[in-house]
PDB file of C-alpha atoms in Angstrom:
ATOM      1  CA  UNK A   1       9.680   1.897  11.873  1.00 55.00           C
ATOM      2  CA  UNK A   2       9.214   2.652   8.239  1.00 53.00           C
ATOM      3  CA  UNK A   3       7.995   6.177   8.041  1.00 46.00           C
ATOM      4  CA  UNK A   4       9.292   6.220  11.598  1.00 40.00           C
ATOM      5  CA  UNK A   5      12.464   4.122  11.645  1.00 40.00           C
ATOM      6  CA  UNK A   6      15.138   5.033   9.123  1.00 40.00           C
ATOM      7  CA  UNK A   7      12.837   7.294   7.107  1.00 39.00           C
ATOM      8  CA  UNK A   8      15.638   7.916   4.680  1.00 39.00           C
ATOM      9  CA  UNK A   9      13.575   7.726   1.572  1.00 41.00           C
ATOM     10  CA  UNK A  10      10.038   6.686   2.489  1.00 45.00           C
ATOM     11  CA  UNK A  11       6.654   8.137   1.705  1.00 48.00           C
ATOM     12  CA  UNK A  12       7.536  10.179  -1.373  1.00 61.00           C
ATOM     13  CA  UNK A  13      10.639  11.802   0.155  1.00 72.00           C
ATOM     14  CA  UNK A  14      13.796  11.683  -1.983  1.00 74.00           C
ATOM     15  CA  UNK A  15      16.789   9.700  -0.818  1.00 76.00           C
ATOM     16  CA  UNK A  16      19.373  11.812   1.021  1.00 78.00           C
ATOM     17  CA  UNK A  17      22.698  12.407  -0.703  1.00 77.00           C
ATOM     18  CA  UNK A  18      24.505  11.085   2.346  1.00 74.00           C
ATOM     19  CA  UNK A  19      24.526   7.658   3.930  1.00 77.00           C
ATOM     20  CA  UNK A  20      22.180   7.283   6.895  1.00 77.00           C
ATOM     21  CA  UNK A  21      23.932   6.476  10.149  1.00 76.00           C
ATOM     22  CA  UNK A  22      21.245   7.709  12.574  1.00 82.00           C
ATOM     23  CA  UNK A  23      17.502   8.204  12.369  1.00 83.00           C
ATOM     24  CA  UNK A  24      14.673   9.522  14.517  1.00 82.00           C
ATOM     25  CA  UNK A  25      10.971  10.094  13.941  1.00 82.00           C
ATOM     26  CA  UNK A  26       8.138  12.037  15.539  1.00 84.00           C
ATOM     27  CA  UNK A  27       4.379  11.825  15.327  1.00 79.00           C
ATOM     28  CA  UNK A  28       1.821  14.527  16.237  1.00 74.00           C
ATOM     29  CA  UNK A  29       4.734  16.979  16.283  1.00 81.00           C
ATOM     30  CA  UNK A  30       5.681  20.601  15.623  1.00 87.00           C
ATOM     31  CA  UNK A  31       8.593  21.919  13.565  1.00 90.00           C
ATOM     32  CA  UNK A  32      10.143  25.333  12.915  1.00 91.00           C
ATOM     33  CA  UNK A  33      13.328  26.963  11.601  1.00 92.00           C
ATOM     34  CA  UNK A  34      15.057  30.229  12.498  1.00 89.00           C
ATOM     35  CA  UNK A  35      17.815  30.445   9.886  1.00 86.00           C
ATOM     36  CA  UNK A  36      20.476  28.643  11.911  1.00 88.00           C
ATOM     37  CA  UNK A  37      18.641  25.721  13.548  1.00 90.00           C
ATOM     38  CA  UNK A  38      15.698  23.380  13.076  1.00 91.00           C
ATOM     39  CA  UNK A  39      13.536  22.760  16.150  1.00 90.00           C
ATOM     40  CA  UNK A  40      11.325  19.672  16.314  1.00 89.00           C
ATOM     41  CA  UNK A  41       9.026  18.718  19.168  1.00 84.00           C
ATOM     42  CA  UNK A  42       6.558  15.842  19.443  1.00 81.00           C
ATOM     43  CA  UNK A  43       6.005  12.230  20.467  1.00 82.00           C
ATOM     44  CA  UNK A  44       8.806   9.940  19.331  1.00 83.00           C
ATOM     45  CA  UNK A  45       7.798   6.767  17.509  1.00 78.00           C
ATOM     46  CA  UNK A  46      11.197   5.135  18.045  1.00 73.00           C
ATOM     47  CA  UNK A  47      14.363   5.578  20.062  1.00 75.00           C
ATOM     48  CA  UNK A  48      17.371   7.125  18.335  1.00 76.00           C
ATOM     49  CA  UNK A  49      18.723   4.464  16.050  1.00 74.00           C
ATOM     50  CA  UNK A  50      22.345   4.678  14.943  1.00 73.00           C
ATOM     51  CA  UNK A  51      24.275   2.052  13.032  1.00 67.00           C
ATOM     52  CA  UNK A  52      27.272   1.563  10.804  1.00 54.00           C
ATOM     53  CA  UNK A  53      25.936   1.746   7.225  1.00 49.00           C
ATOM     54  CA  UNK A  54      26.581  -0.925   4.624  1.00 46.00           C
ATOM     55  CA  UNK A  55      28.787   0.634   1.987  1.00 42.00           C
ATOM     56  CA  UNK A  56      28.100  -2.134  -0.539  1.00 44.00           C
ATOM     57  CA  UNK A  57      24.367  -1.326  -0.413  1.00 44.00           C
ATOM     58  CA  UNK A  58      24.709   2.423  -0.894  1.00 40.00           C
ATOM     59  CA  UNK A  59      28.020   2.858  -2.713  1.00 39.00           C
ATOM     60  CA  UNK A  60      27.386   6.393  -4.012  1.00 38.00           C
ATOM     61  CA  UNK A  61      26.578   7.970  -0.669  1.00 36.00           C
ATOM     62  CA  UNK A  62      28.880   9.899   1.637  1.00 38.00           C
ATOM     63  CA  UNK A  63      29.505   8.110   4.933  1.00 54.00           C
ATOM     64  CA  UNK A  64      27.681   9.519   7.944  1.00 71.00           C
ATOM     65  CA  UNK A  65      24.600  11.620   8.504  1.00 83.00           C
ATOM     66  CA  UNK A  66      21.189  11.662  10.161  1.00 85.00           C
ATOM     67  CA  UNK A  67      17.579  11.722   9.058  1.00 86.00           C
ATOM     68  CA  UNK A  68      14.651  13.091  11.067  1.00 88.00           C
ATOM     69  CA  UNK A  69      11.089  12.465   9.991  1.00 83.00           C
ATOM     70  CA  UNK A  70       8.190  14.353  11.575  1.00 85.00           C
ATOM     71  CA  UNK A  71       4.479  13.978  10.939  1.00 83.00           C
ATOM     72  CA  UNK A  72       2.993  17.238  12.260  1.00 84.00           C
ATOM     73  CA  UNK A  73      -0.434  17.990  13.724  1.00 77.00           C
ATOM     74  CA  UNK A  74      -0.879  20.937  11.362  1.00 83.00           C
ATOM     75  CA  UNK A  75       0.675  22.089   8.108  1.00 87.00           C
ATOM     76  CA  UNK A  76       4.043  23.769   8.673  1.00 90.00           C
ATOM     77  CA  UNK A  77       6.290  25.894   6.471  1.00 91.00           C
ATOM     78  CA  UNK A  78      10.022  25.358   7.010  1.00 92.00           C
ATOM     79  CA  UNK A  79      12.671  27.584   5.411  1.00 92.00           C
ATOM     80  CA  UNK A  80      16.016  26.031   4.583  1.00 93.00           C
ATOM     81  CA  UNK A  81      19.350  27.886   4.779  1.00 91.00           C
ATOM     82  CA  UNK A  82      18.832  29.176   1.224  1.00 90.00           C
ATOM     83  CA  UNK A  83      15.490  30.756   2.131  1.00 91.00           C
ATOM     84  CA  UNK A  84      13.354  28.249   0.233  1.00 93.00           C
ATOM     85  CA  UNK A  85      10.091  27.354   1.976  1.00 92.00           C
ATOM     86  CA  UNK A  86       8.936  23.729   2.295  1.00 92.00           C
ATOM     87  CA  UNK A  87       5.283  23.287   3.230  1.00 91.00           C
ATOM     88  CA  UNK A  88       3.384  20.204   4.400  1.00 86.00           C
ATOM     89  CA  UNK A  89       2.578  18.007   7.381  1.00 86.00           C
ATOM     90  CA  UNK A  90       5.003  15.192   6.513  1.00 85.00           C
ATOM     91  CA  UNK A  91       8.577  16.525   6.640  1.00 89.00           C
ATOM     92  CA  UNK A  92      11.988  14.912   6.379  1.00 89.00           C
ATOM     93  CA  UNK A  93      15.216  16.669   7.393  1.00 91.00           C
ATOM     94  CA  UNK A  94      18.496  15.199   6.076  1.00 90.00           C
ATOM     95  CA  UNK A  95      21.578  16.336   8.022  1.00 91.00           C
ATOM     96  CA  UNK A  96      24.967  15.177   6.656  1.00 89.00           C
ATOM     97  CA  UNK A  97      27.897  14.498   9.002  1.00 84.00           C
ATOM     98  CA  UNK A  98      25.744  14.814  12.112  1.00 86.00           C
ATOM     99  CA  UNK A  99      24.948  12.315  14.879  1.00 83.00           C
ATOM    100  CA  UNK A 100      21.604  12.615  16.650  1.00 83.00           C
ATOM    101  CA  UNK A 101      21.378  12.789  20.444  1.00 83.00           C
ATOM    102  CA  UNK A 102      20.025   9.812  22.379  1.00 83.00           C
ATOM    103  CA  UNK A 103      16.217   9.946  22.563  1.00 83.00           C
ATOM    104  CA  UNK A 104      13.835   7.371  24.023  1.00 82.00           C
ATOM    105  CA  UNK A 105      10.788   5.909  22.309  1.00 78.00           C
ATOM    106  CA  UNK A 106       7.198   7.036  23.052  1.00 76.00           C
ATOM    107  CA  UNK A 107       8.219  10.182  24.906  1.00 80.00           C
ATOM    108  CA  UNK A 108       7.572  13.864  24.251  1.00 80.00           C
ATOM    109  CA  UNK A 109      10.921  15.278  23.182  1.00 83.00           C
ATOM    110  CA  UNK A 110      12.393  18.479  21.777  1.00 83.00           C
ATOM    111  CA  UNK A 111      15.346  18.231  19.401  1.00 86.00           C
ATOM    112  CA  UNK A 112      17.339  21.150  17.984  1.00 88.00           C
ATOM    113  CA  UNK A 113      19.693  20.460  15.064  1.00 88.00           C
ATOM    114  CA  UNK A 114      21.934  22.776  13.026  1.00 90.00           C
ATOM    115  CA  UNK A 115      20.697  24.298   9.770  1.00 92.00           C
ATOM    116  CA  UNK A 116      23.177  25.057   6.985  1.00 92.00           C
ATOM    117  CA  UNK A 117      23.294  24.916   3.187  1.00 90.00           C
ATOM    118  CA  UNK A 118      23.971  21.154   3.244  1.00 89.00           C
ATOM    119  CA  UNK A 119      20.843  20.345   5.253  1.00 92.00           C
ATOM    120  CA  UNK A 120      17.994  19.219   2.981  1.00 92.00           C
ATOM    121  CA  UNK A 121      14.336  19.720   3.952  1.00 92.00           C
ATOM    122  CA  UNK A 122      11.446  18.055   2.135  1.00 90.00           C
ATOM    123  CA  UNK A 123       7.790  18.455   3.160  1.00 89.00           C
ATOM    124  CA  UNK A 124       4.716  16.842   1.628  1.00 84.00           C
ATOM    125  CA  UNK A 125       1.028  17.224   2.282  1.00 80.00           C
ATOM    126  CA  UNK A 126      -0.341  13.824   3.293  1.00 73.00           C
ATOM    127  CA  UNK A 127      -4.033  13.019   3.741  1.00 60.00           C
ATOM    128  CA  UNK A 128      -5.150   9.719   5.237  1.00 49.00           C
ATOM    129  CA  UNK A 129      -7.667   8.025   2.957  1.00 45.00           C
ATOM    130  CA  UNK A 130     -10.228   5.480   4.011  1.00 40.00           C
ATOM    131  CA  UNK A 131      -9.904   1.858   3.024  1.00 39.00           C
ATOM    132  CA  UNK A 132     -10.969   1.076  -0.499  1.00 43.00           C
ATOM    133  CA  UNK A 133     -13.623  -1.621  -0.433  1.00 45.00           C
ATOM    134  CA  UNK A 134     -13.655  -4.094  -3.240  1.00 43.00           C
ATOM    135  CA  UNK A 135     -16.827  -4.588  -5.198  1.00 46.00           C
ATOM    136  CA  UNK A 136     -18.405  -8.013  -5.175  1.00 46.00           C
ATOM    137  CA  UNK A 137     -19.252  -9.340  -8.630  1.00 46.00           C
ATOM    138  CA  UNK A 138     -22.965  -9.022  -9.485  1.00 46.00           C
ATOM    139  CA  UNK A 139     -24.596 -12.451  -9.974  1.00 49.00           C
ATOM    140  CA  UNK A 140     -26.176 -12.965 -13.391  1.00 46.00           C
ATOM    141  CA  UNK A 141     -29.007 -15.220 -14.548  1.00 45.00           C
ATOM    142  CA  UNK A 142     -29.880 -16.552 -17.977  1.00 45.00           C
ATOM    143  CA  UNK A 143     -33.327 -17.381 -19.335  1.00 44.00           C
ATOM    144  CA  UNK A 144     -33.721 -20.563 -21.338  1.00 45.00           C
ATOM    145  CA  UNK A 145     -36.915 -20.978 -23.426  1.00 44.00           C
ATOM    146  CA  UNK A 146     -37.927 -24.474 -24.487  1.00 45.00           C
ATOM    147  CA  UNK A 147     -40.684 -24.887 -27.142  1.00 45.00           C
ATOM    148  CA  UNK A 148     -42.401 -28.260 -27.618  1.00 45.00           C
ATOM    149  CA  UNK A 149     -44.537 -28.720 -30.738  1.00 45.00           C
ATOM    150  CA  UNK A 150     -46.691 -31.713 -31.629  1.00 44.00           C
ATOM    151  CA  UNK A 151     -47.332 -32.446 -35.307  1.00 44.00           C
ATOM    152  CA  UNK A 152     -50.767 -32.901 -36.838  1.00 45.00           C
ATOM    153  CA  UNK A 153     -51.642 -36.289 -38.281  1.00 44.00           C
ATOM    154  CA  UNK A 154     -54.851 -36.656 -40.323  1.00 44.00           C
ATOM    155  CA  UNK A 155     -56.195 -40.133 -41.044  1.00 43.00           C
ATOM    156  CA  UNK A 156     -59.077 -40.678 -43.534  1.00 43.00           C
ATOM    157  CA  UNK A 157     -60.992 -43.984 -43.599  1.00 43.00           C
ATOM    158  CA  UNK A 158     -63.510 -44.743 -46.384  1.00 43.00           C
ATOM    159  CA  UNK A 159     -66.240 -47.428 -46.113  1.00 42.00           C
ATOM    160  CA  UNK A 160     -68.973 -48.564 -48.521  1.00 45.00           C
ATOM    161  CA  UNK A 161     -71.700 -47.542 -46.189  1.00 47.00           C
ATOM    162  CA  UNK A 162     -70.678 -44.034 -45.140  1.00 48.00           C
ATOM    163  CA  UNK A 163     -67.478 -42.051 -45.398  1.00 48.00           C
ATOM    164  CA  UNK A 164     -65.895 -41.376 -42.031  1.00 49.00           C
ATOM    165  CA  UNK A 165     -63.146 -38.863 -41.550  1.00 47.00           C
ATOM    166  CA  UNK A 166     -61.214 -38.535 -38.304  1.00 47.00           C
ATOM    167  CA  UNK A 167     -59.197 -35.409 -37.478  1.00 48.00           C
ATOM    168  CA  UNK A 168     -56.537 -35.025 -34.743  1.00 48.00           C
ATOM    169  CA  UNK A 169     -56.147 -31.543 -33.267  1.00 46.00           C
ATOM    170  CA  UNK A 170     -52.760 -29.859 -33.207  1.00 48.00           C
ATOM    171  CA  UNK A 171     -51.520 -28.806 -29.735  1.00 50.00           C
ATOM    172  CA  UNK A 172     -48.524 -26.444 -29.262  1.00 49.00           C
ATOM    173  CA  UNK A 173     -47.038 -26.134 -25.778  1.00 49.00           C
ATOM    174  CA  UNK A 174     -44.473 -23.455 -24.912  1.00 49.00           C
ATOM    175  CA  UNK A 175     -42.543 -23.859 -21.639  1.00 49.00           C
ATOM    176  CA  UNK A 176     -40.269 -21.084 -20.244  1.00 48.00           C
ATOM    177  CA  UNK A 177     -37.697 -22.068 -17.618  1.00 46.00           C
ATOM    178  CA  UNK A 178     -35.479 -19.599 -15.755  1.00 43.00           C
ATOM    179  CA  UNK A 179     -32.361 -20.913 -14.056  1.00 41.00           C
ATOM    180  CA  UNK A 180     -29.091 -19.548 -12.668  1.00 42.00           C
ATOM    181  CA  UNK A 181     -26.078 -19.290 -14.923  1.00 40.00           C
ATOM    182  CA  UNK A 182     -23.569 -22.076 -14.738  1.00 38.00           C
ATOM    183  CA  UNK A 183     -20.775 -21.179 -12.276  1.00 37.00           C
ATOM    184  CA  UNK A 184     -17.606 -19.875 -13.882  1.00 36.00           C
ATOM    185  CA  UNK A 185     -14.071 -19.634 -12.504  1.00 36.00           C
ATOM    186  CA  UNK A 186     -13.947 -16.934  -9.838  1.00 38.00           C
ATOM    187  CA  UNK A 187     -11.692 -14.017 -10.900  1.00 46.00           C
ATOM    188  CA  UNK A 188      -8.941 -12.858  -8.529  1.00 69.00           C
ATOM    189  CA  UNK A 189     -10.126  -9.919  -6.437  1.00 88.00           C
ATOM    190  CA  UNK A 190      -7.659  -7.534  -4.779  1.00 92.00           C
ATOM    191  CA  UNK A 191      -8.132  -6.077  -1.303  1.00 93.00           C
ATOM    192  CA  UNK A 192      -6.742  -2.814  -2.679  1.00 95.00           C
ATOM    193  CA  UNK A 193      -7.039  -2.608  -6.481  1.00 94.00           C
ATOM    194  CA  UNK A 194      -5.842   1.018  -6.449  1.00 93.00           C
ATOM    195  CA  UNK A 195      -2.943   0.874  -4.017  1.00 94.00           C
ATOM    196  CA  UNK A 196       0.494   2.449  -4.086  1.00 94.00           C
ATOM    197  CA  UNK A 197       3.968   1.575  -2.835  1.00 94.00           C
ATOM    198  CA  UNK A 198       7.040   3.580  -1.840  1.00 93.00           C
ATOM    199  CA  UNK A 199      10.330   2.380  -0.333  1.00 92.00           C
ATOM    200  CA  UNK A 200      12.333   2.954   2.849  1.00 90.00           C
ATOM    201  CA  UNK A 201      15.551   1.849   4.536  1.00 87.00           C
ATOM    202  CA  UNK A 202      14.758  -0.891   7.078  1.00 88.00           C
ATOM    203  CA  UNK A 203      16.407  -1.641  10.391  1.00 85.00           C
ATOM    204  CA  UNK A 204      14.575  -2.785  13.546  1.00 82.00           C
ATOM    205  CA  UNK A 205      10.904  -2.546  12.664  1.00 87.00           C
ATOM    206  CA  UNK A 206       7.837  -2.009  14.795  1.00 90.00           C
ATOM    207  CA  UNK A 207       7.261  -5.788  14.791  1.00 93.00           C
ATOM    208  CA  UNK A 208      10.568  -6.212  16.640  1.00 87.00           C
ATOM    209  CA  UNK A 209      12.686  -7.901  13.959  1.00 88.00           C
ATOM    210  CA  UNK A 210      15.844  -6.510  12.405  1.00 89.00           C
ATOM    211  CA  UNK A 211      15.821  -6.302   8.607  1.00 89.00           C
ATOM    212  CA  UNK A 212      17.965  -4.806   5.877  1.00 89.00           C
ATOM    213  CA  UNK A 213      17.549  -3.536   2.311  1.00 90.00           C
ATOM    214  CA  UNK A 214      17.634  -7.056   0.835  1.00 92.00           C
ATOM    215  CA  UNK A 215      14.715  -8.485   2.854  1.00 94.00           C
ATOM    216  CA  UNK A 216      11.277  -8.621   1.238  1.00 96.00           C
ATOM    217  CA  UNK A 217       9.301  -6.753   3.891  1.00 96.00           C
ATOM    218  CA  UNK A 218       6.482  -4.200   4.068  1.00 95.00           C
ATOM    219  CA  UNK A 219       5.331  -1.461   6.443  1.00 95.00           C
ATOM    220  CA  UNK A 220       1.646  -0.628   6.954  1.00 95.00           C
ATOM    221  CA  UNK A 221      -0.099   2.610   7.901  1.00 92.00           C
ATOM    222  CA  UNK A 222      -2.006   3.146  11.175  1.00 92.00           C
ATOM    223  CA  UNK A 223      -5.390   2.314   9.617  1.00 92.00           C
ATOM    224  CA  UNK A 224      -4.242  -1.298   9.247  1.00 94.00           C
ATOM    225  CA  UNK A 225      -1.270  -1.654  11.605  1.00 95.00           C
ATOM    226  CA  UNK A 226      -3.036  -0.180  14.639  1.00 92.00           C
ATOM    227  CA  UNK A 227      -1.028   1.108  17.613  1.00 89.00           C
ATOM    228  CA  UNK A 228       2.270   2.383  16.235  1.00 83.00           C
ATOM    229  CA  UNK A 229       3.994   1.701  19.568  1.00 80.00           C
ATOM    230  CA  UNK A 230       3.045  -1.975  19.825  1.00 87.00           C
ATOM    231  CA  UNK A 231       3.392  -5.187  17.846  1.00 91.00           C
ATOM    232  CA  UNK A 232       0.475  -5.513  15.431  1.00 94.00           C
ATOM    233  CA  UNK A 233      -1.621  -8.644  14.940  1.00 94.00           C
ATOM    234  CA  UNK A 234      -0.656  -8.287  11.249  1.00 95.00           C
ATOM    235  CA  UNK A 235       3.073  -8.702  11.936  1.00 95.00           C
ATOM    236  CA  UNK A 236       4.339 -11.608   9.853  1.00 95.00           C
ATOM    237  CA  UNK A 237       1.293 -11.542   7.569  1.00 95.00           C
ATOM    238  CA  UNK A 238       2.074 -12.170   3.882  1.00 96.00           C
ATOM    239  CA  UNK A 239       0.985  -9.717   1.176  1.00 96.00           C
ATOM    240  CA  UNK A 240       0.843 -10.305  -2.575  1.00 96.00           C
ATOM    241  CA  UNK A 241       1.527  -7.226  -4.706  1.00 96.00           C
ATOM    242  CA  UNK A 242       1.081  -6.872  -8.467  1.00 96.00           C
ATOM    243  CA  UNK A 243       3.170  -4.105 -10.002  1.00 95.00           C
ATOM    244  CA  UNK A 244       2.449  -1.847 -12.986  1.00 94.00           C
ATOM    245  CA  UNK A 245       4.289  -4.286 -15.280  1.00 93.00           C
ATOM    246  CA  UNK A 246       1.989  -7.152 -14.260  1.00 94.00           C
ATOM    247  CA  UNK A 247       4.537  -9.126 -12.238  1.00 95.00           C
ATOM    248  CA  UNK A 248       3.820 -10.071  -8.624  1.00 95.00           C
ATOM    249  CA  UNK A 249       5.866 -10.393  -5.443  1.00 96.00           C
ATOM    250  CA  UNK A 250       5.123 -11.587  -1.904  1.00 96.00           C
ATOM    251  CA  UNK A 251       6.335  -9.611   1.119  1.00 97.00           C
ATOM    252  CA  UNK A 252       6.001  -9.960   4.893  1.00 96.00           C
ATOM    253  CA  UNK A 253       4.611  -7.298   7.238  1.00 96.00           C
ATOM    254  CA  UNK A 254       7.501  -6.273   9.513  1.00 94.00           C
ATOM    255  CA  UNK A 255       7.085  -2.565  10.221  1.00 93.00           C
ATOM    256  CA  UNK A 256       4.748   0.423  10.558  1.00 92.00           C
ATOM    257  CA  UNK A 257       4.518   3.599   8.484  1.00 91.00           C
ATOM    258  CA  UNK A 258       2.751   6.451  10.379  1.00 89.00           C
ATOM    259  CA  UNK A 259       2.120   8.683   7.303  1.00 87.00           C
ATOM    260  CA  UNK A 260       0.846   5.821   5.105  1.00 91.00           C
ATOM    261  CA  UNK A 261      -2.890   5.509   4.437  1.00 91.00           C
ATOM    262  CA  UNK A 262      -4.709   2.186   4.231  1.00 91.00           C
ATOM    263  CA  UNK A 263      -3.929   1.480   0.563  1.00 94.00           C
ATOM    264  CA  UNK A 264      -0.293   2.636   0.784  1.00 95.00           C
ATOM    265  CA  UNK A 265       2.521   0.158   1.551  1.00 95.00           C
ATOM    266  CA  UNK A 266       6.133   1.079   2.259  1.00 94.00           C
ATOM    267  CA  UNK A 267       8.534  -1.560   0.864  1.00 95.00           C
ATOM    268  CA  UNK A 268      12.145  -2.496   1.392  1.00 94.00           C
ATOM    269  CA  UNK A 269      14.410  -1.495  -1.540  1.00 93.00           C
ATOM    270  CA  UNK A 270      14.795  -5.097  -2.754  1.00 94.00           C
ATOM    271  CA  UNK A 271      11.012  -5.597  -2.925  1.00 95.00           C
ATOM    272  CA  UNK A 272      10.382  -2.215  -4.576  1.00 95.00           C
ATOM    273  CA  UNK A 273      13.071  -2.885  -7.199  1.00 93.00           C
ATOM    274  CA  UNK A 274      11.185  -5.994  -8.369  1.00 94.00           C
ATOM    275  CA  UNK A 275       8.164  -3.831  -9.258  1.00 95.00           C
ATOM    276  CA  UNK A 276       9.722  -0.689 -10.726  1.00 92.00           C
ATOM    277  CA  UNK A 277      12.496   1.905 -10.794  1.00 89.00           C
ATOM    278  CA  UNK A 278      13.730   3.824  -7.746  1.00 88.00           C
ATOM    279  CA  UNK A 279      13.627   6.971  -9.881  1.00 85.00           C
ATOM    280  CA  UNK A 280       9.828   6.748  -9.968  1.00 82.00           C
ATOM    281  CA  UNK A 281       9.605   6.784  -6.174  1.00 85.00           C
ATOM    282  CA  UNK A 282       5.915   5.832  -6.124  1.00 91.00           C
ATOM    283  CA  UNK A 283       4.228   2.966  -8.006  1.00 94.00           C
ATOM    284  CA  UNK A 284       0.537   2.224  -8.591  1.00 94.00           C
ATOM    285  CA  UNK A 285      -0.163  -1.392  -7.605  1.00 95.00           C
ATOM    286  CA  UNK A 286      -2.829  -3.914  -6.678  1.00 96.00           C
ATOM    287  CA  UNK A 287      -2.384  -5.853  -3.453  1.00 96.00           C
ATOM    288  CA  UNK A 288      -4.068  -8.324  -1.110  1.00 96.00           C
ATOM    289  CA  UNK A 289      -3.374 -10.108   2.154  1.00 96.00           C
ATOM    290  CA  UNK A 290      -2.705 -13.816   1.691  1.00 93.00           C
ATOM    291  CA  UNK A 291      -4.584 -16.313   3.874  1.00 77.00           C
TER     292      UNK A 291
END
């Protein structure tokens, strides 16, 4: 899962300085450190996933290492080996040159990993936001006033017996008609006009398919995806995303992101790169599901 599977760089966490060979994620978990080890306990959202990394994709990284992502019930404060505290409820632990033990999916597990100066901890405070409804355009009406005026014609007839003058009365009629405005071309409306995207390292997603960095895929949060441990009805659904530069891409839903809120999409690196720079980490976008 994204945010669950291979959470190497998703959801605002920086990329690890080592290549990712193994990954594991927890939801509704607990985490603590004691100076020499990191202890994590919670419900796993995937089985331990280990693979041989693609060196051509991540050429600057050191081979080998593991990433653990945990979304905790409450805010935690984890101290790294240097004594620096990292506080939040969305934490990622990057452990170079370390292979994770075998852990099954959807089970309550406890994992203890070594803590040294090379282990990087990053915690963020994440708050799930409700879906952003889009406003329907307000219909407008125009008032058209039509004025009809009749002209006055005066005819004078003279006879030898008795003058006779005939006058025609002037009548002015004003008619006011109100009608609806002529229909105009409907503007494009976005399901989420104030969305955001991050990026992650894909492998086997929650929808069951295997993907890599070059696939144009997306991961959705629980508000939209639904049960994190099952295939969503949105799997395979296409999404159009407009980036901050105005260009658009289309991606396919292939994974789930437990920490993501409704307006937040986690993208594969190839898709994210089309919209902005990896250095930014987070991009403001507009996006909609395609029919």
